[in-house]
Protein backbone atom coordinates (compact mmCIF):
# COMPACT_ATOMS: atom_id res chain seq x y z
CA UNK A 1 23.36 -20.93 -44.93
CA UNK A 2 25.01 -17.73 -43.91
CA UNK A 3 21.89 -15.75 -44.13
CA UNK A 4 20.02 -18.30 -41.99
CA UNK A 5 22.48 -18.29 -39.26
CA UNK A 6 22.41 -14.66 -39.41
CA UNK A 7 18.73 -14.66 -38.96
CA UNK A 8 18.91 -17.00 -36.08
CA UNK A 9 21.49 -14.83 -34.14
CA UNK A 10 19.33 -11.94 -34.49
CA UNK A 11 16.03 -13.72 -33.27
CA UNK A 12 18.12 -14.63 -30.34
CA UNK A 13 19.39 -11.35 -29.64
CA UNK A 14 15.71 -9.85 -29.75
CA UNK A 15 14.22 -12.63 -27.68
CA UNK A 16 17.04 -11.88 -24.99
CA UNK A 17 16.71 -8.22 -24.88
CA UNK A 18 12.90 -8.82 -24.47
CA UNK A 19 13.44 -11.09 -21.55
CA UNK A 20 16.00 -8.80 -19.82
CA UNK A 21 13.86 -5.67 -20.28
CA UNK A 22 11.05 -7.12 -18.18
CA UNK A 23 11.25 -5.94 -14.39
CA UNK A 24 11.31 -8.86 -12.33
CA UNK A 25 11.70 -7.34 -9.27
CA UNK A 26 8.44 -4.86 -9.53
CA UNK A 27 7.39 -3.27 -6.16
CA UNK A 28 4.08 -4.22 -4.95
CA UNK A 29 1.99 -1.12 -4.57
CA UNK A 30 -0.22 -2.59 -1.80
CA UNK A 31 2.77 -3.78 0.15
CA UNK A 32 4.06 -0.16 -0.17
CA UNK A 33 0.98 1.45 0.90
CA UNK A 34 0.76 -0.86 3.78
CA UNK A 35 4.04 0.05 5.11
CA UNK A 36 3.23 3.66 4.76
CA UNK A 37 0.04 3.51 6.70
CA UNK A 38 2.06 1.41 9.31
CA UNK A 39 4.44 4.34 9.52
CA UNK A 40 1.60 6.97 9.90
CA UNK A 41 -0.16 4.87 12.81
CA UNK A 42 3.24 4.05 14.83
CA UNK A 43 3.21 6.91 17.18
CA UNK A 44 0.28 6.34 19.33
CA UNK A 45 -0.48 7.45 23.02
CA UNK A 46 -2.89 4.35 23.83
CA UNK A 47 -2.20 3.24 27.59
CA UNK A 48 -0.76 -0.36 28.28
CA UNK A 49 -4.45 -1.49 29.26
CA UNK A 50 -5.69 -1.22 25.64
CA UNK A 51 -2.91 -3.00 24.18
CA UNK A 52 -3.51 -4.83 20.94
CA UNK A 53 -6.24 -2.96 19.48
CA UNK A 54 -7.64 -4.14 16.27
CA UNK A 55 -9.71 -2.48 13.33
CA UNK A 56 -10.77 -3.01 9.99
CA UNK A 57 -10.08 0.31 7.74
CA UNK A 58 -11.85 0.83 4.51
CA UNK A 59 -10.48 3.79 2.54
CA UNK A 60 -9.82 5.25 -1.02
CA UNK A 61 -7.19 7.34 -2.73
CA UNK A 62 -8.15 10.60 -4.57
CA UNK A 63 -6.56 12.14 -7.50
CA UNK A 64 -3.90 13.90 -5.42
CA UNK A 65 -2.57 10.77 -3.63
CA UNK A 66 -4.62 11.17 -0.44
CA UNK A 67 -6.08 8.79 1.74
CA UNK A 68 -9.82 9.14 2.17
CA UNK A 69 -10.82 7.31 5.23
CA UNK A 70 -14.30 5.69 4.46
CA UNK A 71 -14.93 3.61 7.64
CA UNK A 72 -13.07 2.20 10.62
CA UNK A 73 -14.79 -0.89 11.95
CA UNK A 74 -13.89 -1.44 15.77
CA UNK A 75 -15.17 -1.81 19.17
CA UNK A 76 -12.88 1.13 20.70
CA UNK A 77 -14.12 4.56 19.80
CA UNK A 78 -10.59 6.29 20.60
CA UNK A 79 -9.10 4.07 18.22
CA UNK A 80 -11.81 5.06 15.39
CA UNK A 81 -10.93 8.57 15.80
CA UNK A 82 -7.17 8.10 16.21
CA UNK A 83 -7.09 6.15 12.82
CA UNK A 84 -9.34 8.84 11.30
CA UNK A 85 -7.12 11.85 12.22
CA UNK A 86 -3.77 10.18 11.58
CA UNK A 87 -4.68 8.88 8.01
CA UNK A 88 -7.48 11.16 6.46
CA UNK A 89 -6.06 13.38 3.70
CA UNK A 90 -2.26 12.10 4.26
CA UNK A 91 -0.65 11.99 1.00
CA UNK A 92 1.04 8.55 0.09
CA UNK A 93 3.93 8.01 -2.26
CA UNK A 94 2.57 5.53 -4.95
CA UNK A 95 3.68 5.48 -8.52
CA UNK A 96 0.45 4.69 -10.10
CA UNK A 97 -2.44 5.86 -8.02
CA UNK A 98 -5.93 4.22 -8.79
CA UNK A 99 -8.28 7.00 -7.87
CA UNK A 100 -11.49 5.31 -6.40
CA UNK A 101 -10.35 2.04 -5.61
CA UNK A 102 -11.54 0.82 -2.41
CA UNK A 103 -8.90 -0.66 0.14
CA UNK A 104 -9.51 -2.65 3.20
CA UNK A 105 -6.81 -3.23 5.54
CA UNK A 106 -6.50 -4.69 8.94
CA UNK A 107 -4.97 -2.35 11.82
CA UNK A 108 -3.18 -3.39 14.80
CA UNK A 109 -2.11 -0.99 17.45
CA UNK A 110 -0.35 -2.09 20.13
CA UNK A 111 -0.14 0.30 23.25
């Protein structure tokens, strides 16, 4: 009987250790990437007449963790060149970079 209770206690300790070892707060890499891009695009010089500009930006990350802009889908040419100039080959801080994965994010810039 004593050995049985010892085995049960050991099993409970192992199970509890495994549950506590999991990282429940895990950082969302896409959210982190979106925040970094937002910060890169925050300094703009668009006039008030061009407020609320939107675009769809497709990009990938290279092996060095740099953004490589594939396309910027917008009706405003100046915004396209602005986004490409601000983002292309800018290094981002991500723990696990998936090289070659294509991301598409909506971008909205207020003048």
